[in-house]
Structures are given as C-alpha cells and as structure tokens.
mmCIF file of C-alpha atoms and ligand atoms in Angstrom:
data_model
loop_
_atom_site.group_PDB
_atom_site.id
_atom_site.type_symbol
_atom_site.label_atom_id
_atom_site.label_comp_id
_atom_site.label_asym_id
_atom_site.label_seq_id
_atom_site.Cartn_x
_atom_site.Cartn_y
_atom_site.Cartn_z
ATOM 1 C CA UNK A 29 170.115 44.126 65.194
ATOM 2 C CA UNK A 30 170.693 43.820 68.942
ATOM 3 C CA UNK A 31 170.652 47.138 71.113
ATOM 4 C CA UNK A 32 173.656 48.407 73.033
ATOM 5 C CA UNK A 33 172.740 49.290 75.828
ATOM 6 C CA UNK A 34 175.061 50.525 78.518
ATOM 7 C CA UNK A 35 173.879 49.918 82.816
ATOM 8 C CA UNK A 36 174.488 53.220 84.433
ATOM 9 C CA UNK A 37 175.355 52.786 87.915
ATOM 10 C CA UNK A 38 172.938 53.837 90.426
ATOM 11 C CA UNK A 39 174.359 55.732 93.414
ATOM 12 C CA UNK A 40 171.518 56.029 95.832
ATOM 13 C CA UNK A 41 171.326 56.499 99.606
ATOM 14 C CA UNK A 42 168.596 57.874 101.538
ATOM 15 C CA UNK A 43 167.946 61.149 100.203
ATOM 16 C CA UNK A 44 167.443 59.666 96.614
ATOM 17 C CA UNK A 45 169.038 59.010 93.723
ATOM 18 C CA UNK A 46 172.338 59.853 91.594
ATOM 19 C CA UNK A 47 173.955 58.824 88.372
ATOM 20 C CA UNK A 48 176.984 60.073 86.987
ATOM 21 C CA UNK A 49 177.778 59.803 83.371
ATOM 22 C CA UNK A 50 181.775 60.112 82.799
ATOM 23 C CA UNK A 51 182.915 60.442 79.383
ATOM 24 C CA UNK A 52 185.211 57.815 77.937
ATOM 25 C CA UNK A 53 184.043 55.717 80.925
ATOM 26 C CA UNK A 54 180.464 55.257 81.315
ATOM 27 C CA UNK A 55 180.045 56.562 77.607
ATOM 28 C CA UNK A 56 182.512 55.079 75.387
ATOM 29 C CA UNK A 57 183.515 58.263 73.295
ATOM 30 C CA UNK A 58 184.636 61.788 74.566
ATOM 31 C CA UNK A 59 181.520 63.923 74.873
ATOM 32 C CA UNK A 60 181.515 66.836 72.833
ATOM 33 C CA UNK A 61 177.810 68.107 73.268
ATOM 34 C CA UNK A 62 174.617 67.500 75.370
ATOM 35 C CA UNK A 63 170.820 68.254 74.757
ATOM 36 C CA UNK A 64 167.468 66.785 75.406
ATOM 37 C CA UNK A 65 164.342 66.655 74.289
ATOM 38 C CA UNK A 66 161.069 67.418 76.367
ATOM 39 C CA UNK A 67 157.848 68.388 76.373
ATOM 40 C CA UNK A 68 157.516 65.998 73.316
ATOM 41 C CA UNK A 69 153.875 66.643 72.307
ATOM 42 C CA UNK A 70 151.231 63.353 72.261
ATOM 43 C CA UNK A 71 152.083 61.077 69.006
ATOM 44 C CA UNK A 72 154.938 62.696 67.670
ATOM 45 C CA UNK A 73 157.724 60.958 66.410
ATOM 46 C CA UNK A 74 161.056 61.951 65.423
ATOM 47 C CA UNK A 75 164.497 61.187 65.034
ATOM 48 C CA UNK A 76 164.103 59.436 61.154
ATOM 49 C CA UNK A 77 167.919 59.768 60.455
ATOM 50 C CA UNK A 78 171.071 58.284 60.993
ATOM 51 C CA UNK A 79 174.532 60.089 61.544
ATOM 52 C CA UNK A 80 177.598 59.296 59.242
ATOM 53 C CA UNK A 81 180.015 59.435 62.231
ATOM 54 C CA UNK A 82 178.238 61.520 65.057
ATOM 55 C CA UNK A 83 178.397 58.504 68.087
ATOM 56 C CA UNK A 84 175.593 59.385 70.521
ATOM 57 C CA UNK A 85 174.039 57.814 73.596
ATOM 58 C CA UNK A 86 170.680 58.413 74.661
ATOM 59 C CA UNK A 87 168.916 58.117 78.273
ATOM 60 C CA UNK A 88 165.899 58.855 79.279
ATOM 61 C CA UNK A 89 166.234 61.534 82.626
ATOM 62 C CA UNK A 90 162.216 61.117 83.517
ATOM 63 C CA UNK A 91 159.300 59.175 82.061
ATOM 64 C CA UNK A 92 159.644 57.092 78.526
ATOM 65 C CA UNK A 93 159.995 56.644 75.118
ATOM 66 C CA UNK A 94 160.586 54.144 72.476
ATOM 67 C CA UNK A 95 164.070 54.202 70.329
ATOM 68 C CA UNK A 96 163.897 52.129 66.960
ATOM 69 C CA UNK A 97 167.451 51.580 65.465
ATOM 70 C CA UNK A 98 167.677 50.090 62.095
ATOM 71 C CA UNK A 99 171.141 48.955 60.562
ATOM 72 C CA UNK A 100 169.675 48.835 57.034
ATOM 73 C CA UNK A 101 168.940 45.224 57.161
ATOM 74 C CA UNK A 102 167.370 44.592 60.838
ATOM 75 C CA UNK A 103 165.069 46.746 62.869
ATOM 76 C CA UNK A 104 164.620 46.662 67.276
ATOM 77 C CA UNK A 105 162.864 48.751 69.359
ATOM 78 C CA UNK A 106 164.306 49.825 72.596
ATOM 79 C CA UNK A 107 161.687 50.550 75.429
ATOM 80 C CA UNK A 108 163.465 53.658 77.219
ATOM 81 C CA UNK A 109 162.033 53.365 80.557
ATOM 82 C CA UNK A 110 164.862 53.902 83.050
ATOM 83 C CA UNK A 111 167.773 56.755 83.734
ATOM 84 C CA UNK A 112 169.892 53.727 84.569
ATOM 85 C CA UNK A 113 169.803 52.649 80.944
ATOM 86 C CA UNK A 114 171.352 54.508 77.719
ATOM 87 C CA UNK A 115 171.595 53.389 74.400
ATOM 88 C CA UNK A 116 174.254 53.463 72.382
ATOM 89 C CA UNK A 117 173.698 54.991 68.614
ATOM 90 C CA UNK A 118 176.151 54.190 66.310
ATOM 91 C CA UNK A 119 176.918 56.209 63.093
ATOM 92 C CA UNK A 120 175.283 54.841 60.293
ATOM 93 C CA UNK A 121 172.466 52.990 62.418
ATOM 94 C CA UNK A 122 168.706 54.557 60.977
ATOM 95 C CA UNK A 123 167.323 55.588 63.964
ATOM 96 C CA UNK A 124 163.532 57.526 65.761
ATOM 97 C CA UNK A 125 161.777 57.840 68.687
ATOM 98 C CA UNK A 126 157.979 57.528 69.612
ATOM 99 C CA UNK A 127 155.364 56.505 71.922
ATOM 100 C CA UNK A 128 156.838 59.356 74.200
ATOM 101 C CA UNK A 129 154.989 60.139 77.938
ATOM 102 C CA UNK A 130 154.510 63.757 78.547
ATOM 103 C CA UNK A 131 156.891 63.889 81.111
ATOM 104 C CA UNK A 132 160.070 62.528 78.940
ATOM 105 C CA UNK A 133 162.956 64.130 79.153
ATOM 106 C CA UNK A 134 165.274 62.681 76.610
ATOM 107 C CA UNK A 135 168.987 63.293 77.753
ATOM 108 C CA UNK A 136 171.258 62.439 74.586
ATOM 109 C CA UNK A 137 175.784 62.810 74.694
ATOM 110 C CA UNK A 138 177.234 63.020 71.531
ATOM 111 C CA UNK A 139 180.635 62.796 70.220
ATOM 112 C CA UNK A 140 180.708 65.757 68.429
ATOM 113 C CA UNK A 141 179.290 69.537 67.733
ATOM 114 C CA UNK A 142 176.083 69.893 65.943
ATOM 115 C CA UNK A 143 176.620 69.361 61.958
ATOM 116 C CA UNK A 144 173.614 69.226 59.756
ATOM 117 C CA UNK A 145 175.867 67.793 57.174
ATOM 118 C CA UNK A 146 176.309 64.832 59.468
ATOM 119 C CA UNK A 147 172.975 63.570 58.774
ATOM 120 C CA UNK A 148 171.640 61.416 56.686
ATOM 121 C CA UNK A 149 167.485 62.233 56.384
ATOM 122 C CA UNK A 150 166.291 60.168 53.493
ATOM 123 C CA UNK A 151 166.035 56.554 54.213
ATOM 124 C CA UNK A 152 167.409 55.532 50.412
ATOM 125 C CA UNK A 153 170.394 57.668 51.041
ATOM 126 C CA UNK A 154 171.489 56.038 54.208
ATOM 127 C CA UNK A 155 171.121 52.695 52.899
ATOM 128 C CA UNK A 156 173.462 54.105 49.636
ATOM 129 C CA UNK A 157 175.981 55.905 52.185
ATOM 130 C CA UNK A 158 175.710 52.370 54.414
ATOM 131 C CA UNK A 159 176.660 50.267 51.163
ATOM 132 C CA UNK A 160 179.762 52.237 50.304
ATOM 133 C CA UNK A 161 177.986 55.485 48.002
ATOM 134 C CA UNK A 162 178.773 59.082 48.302
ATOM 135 C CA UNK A 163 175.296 60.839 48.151
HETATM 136 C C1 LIG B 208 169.430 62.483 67.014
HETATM 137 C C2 LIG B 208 168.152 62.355 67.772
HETATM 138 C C3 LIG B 208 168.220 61.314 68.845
HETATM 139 C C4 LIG B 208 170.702 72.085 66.794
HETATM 140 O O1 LIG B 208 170.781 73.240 66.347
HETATM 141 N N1 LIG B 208 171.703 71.605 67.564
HETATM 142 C C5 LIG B 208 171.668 70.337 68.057
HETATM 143 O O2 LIG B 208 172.617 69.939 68.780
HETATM 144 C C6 LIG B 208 170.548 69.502 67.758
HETATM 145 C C7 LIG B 208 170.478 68.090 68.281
HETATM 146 C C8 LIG B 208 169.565 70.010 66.982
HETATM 147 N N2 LIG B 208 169.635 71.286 66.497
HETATM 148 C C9 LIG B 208 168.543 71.829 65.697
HETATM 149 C C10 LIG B 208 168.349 71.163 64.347
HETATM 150 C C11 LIG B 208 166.861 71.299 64.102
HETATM 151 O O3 LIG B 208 166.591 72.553 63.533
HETATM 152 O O4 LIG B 208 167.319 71.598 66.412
HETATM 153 C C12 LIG B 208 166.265 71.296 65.522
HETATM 154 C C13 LIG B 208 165.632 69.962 65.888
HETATM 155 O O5 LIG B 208 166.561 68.893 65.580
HETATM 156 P P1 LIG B 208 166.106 67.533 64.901
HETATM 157 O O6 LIG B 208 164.937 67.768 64.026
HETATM 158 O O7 LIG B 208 167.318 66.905 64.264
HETATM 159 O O8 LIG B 208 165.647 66.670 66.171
HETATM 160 P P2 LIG B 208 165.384 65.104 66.252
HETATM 161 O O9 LIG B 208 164.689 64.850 67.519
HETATM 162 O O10 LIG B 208 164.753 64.615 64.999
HETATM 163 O O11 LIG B 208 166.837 64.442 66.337
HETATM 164 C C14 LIG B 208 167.667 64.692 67.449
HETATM 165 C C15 LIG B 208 169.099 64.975 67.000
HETATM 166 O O12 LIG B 208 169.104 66.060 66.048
HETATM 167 C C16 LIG B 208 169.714 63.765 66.328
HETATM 168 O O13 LIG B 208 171.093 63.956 66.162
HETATM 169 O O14 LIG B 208 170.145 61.522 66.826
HETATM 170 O O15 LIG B 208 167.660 63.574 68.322
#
C-alpha cells in the first residue's frame, strides 16, 4: 500500500522554526483530539491495531520513529523523521510503530474522542471487520 503522507509547510525565519497544523486544511478531517507519545522506552513497539472509523494523522514533533501500515493485503513502512511530514491513518488500515529514538515525541490528531470500542486489536479480526464481518 502506498503511504499518505501530507507536506506540512514550514514557516521559518531567523529565530527558528514554525508549523501550523489547521484542521480541515492541513489535516483533512476536523480534529477532535490530540496526544503524543514520548519517552518511548528502547525496542518497544506499539500501535498493533487498526481503527474502524477513528481518521488520525501522525507527526513526529522531535527525533524518529518507524510507522508500518498494513491494508490487510500490503504492508509499508514509513520512516518518521521530520515535523514537516504526517501520515495519514485511515480507518481500517493495521497499523504500529517501532525503531523509536529516545527523544521522539510522537504528535498524533484524530478525528474523534477516545473509544476503546473503536479498535480493532487482533489481527484476524481486522482482516474479518476489513472483509465485510461484524466481530
Ligand atoms: C493509535 C496509535 C498511533 C486514552 O485513554 N486516550 C487516548 O486518547 C489514547 C490514544 C489512549 N488512551 C489510553 C488507552 C490505553 O490504556 O492510553 C493507553 C495507551 O494507549 P494504546 O495502548 O492504545 O497506545 P498505542 O501507542 O498502542 O496506540 C496509540 C493510540 O491509542 C492509537 O489510536 O492509532 O497510538
């Protein structure tokens, strides 16, 4: 599957650096919530879900990490190595991160308001939810 990834624009001048992320414009959905993840200790992974409608896009603020997105049929890894660079997450798109530096900070904008229910955290159930099931 090929990444979507959206170019943040870089406002800059000589005291250093500035992007602004507008909802609906540079992020293609209304923003309902923000986190981020840091201090990400050495070799974890996480992430292993996808979302049945939760739209998200994910930047990396500082340092780097790796975002593999799997559409049930095709796998790509995203190296997430720049705050001018988010990816977009679709619902229904498999999705973790790794290979994290200690000095990530992993900005994400979602859609919508936290709902465990949204998620989908066993592989064989996304692929059945994917292909039209109801587990
Ligand atoms: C995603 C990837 C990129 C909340 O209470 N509210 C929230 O808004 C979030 C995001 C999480 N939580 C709770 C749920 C868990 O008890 O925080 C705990 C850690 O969440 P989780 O294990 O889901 O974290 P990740 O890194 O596996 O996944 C997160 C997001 O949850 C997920 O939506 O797409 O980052």
């Amino acid at each position: 599957m090929k990444p979507q990834i959206i170019n943040f624009k870089l406002l800059g001048d000589e005291r250093g650096s500035l992007i602004a992320i507008e909802a609906e414009k540079s992020v293609p959905f209304p923003v309902s919530r923000v986190y981020y993840i840091f201090g990400t200790k050495a070799g974890v992974e996480r992430g292993f879900h996808a979302h049945k409608a939760l739209s998200q896009v994910a930047v990396v603020v500082t340092g780097s990490c790796e975002m593999v997105l799997d559409d049930g049929e095709h796998q790509t890894t995203v190296l997430m190595d720049s705050s001018e660079k988010g990816v977009l997450i679709e619902p229904k798109v498999w999705h973790y991160m790794k290979n994290f530096s200690s000095d990530c900070v992993l900005l994400v904008l979602a859609d919508q308001h936290y709902d465990e229910a949204d998620y989908l955290r066993d592989y064989d159930a996304f692929l059945d939810f994917k292909n039209g099931g109801s587990k």
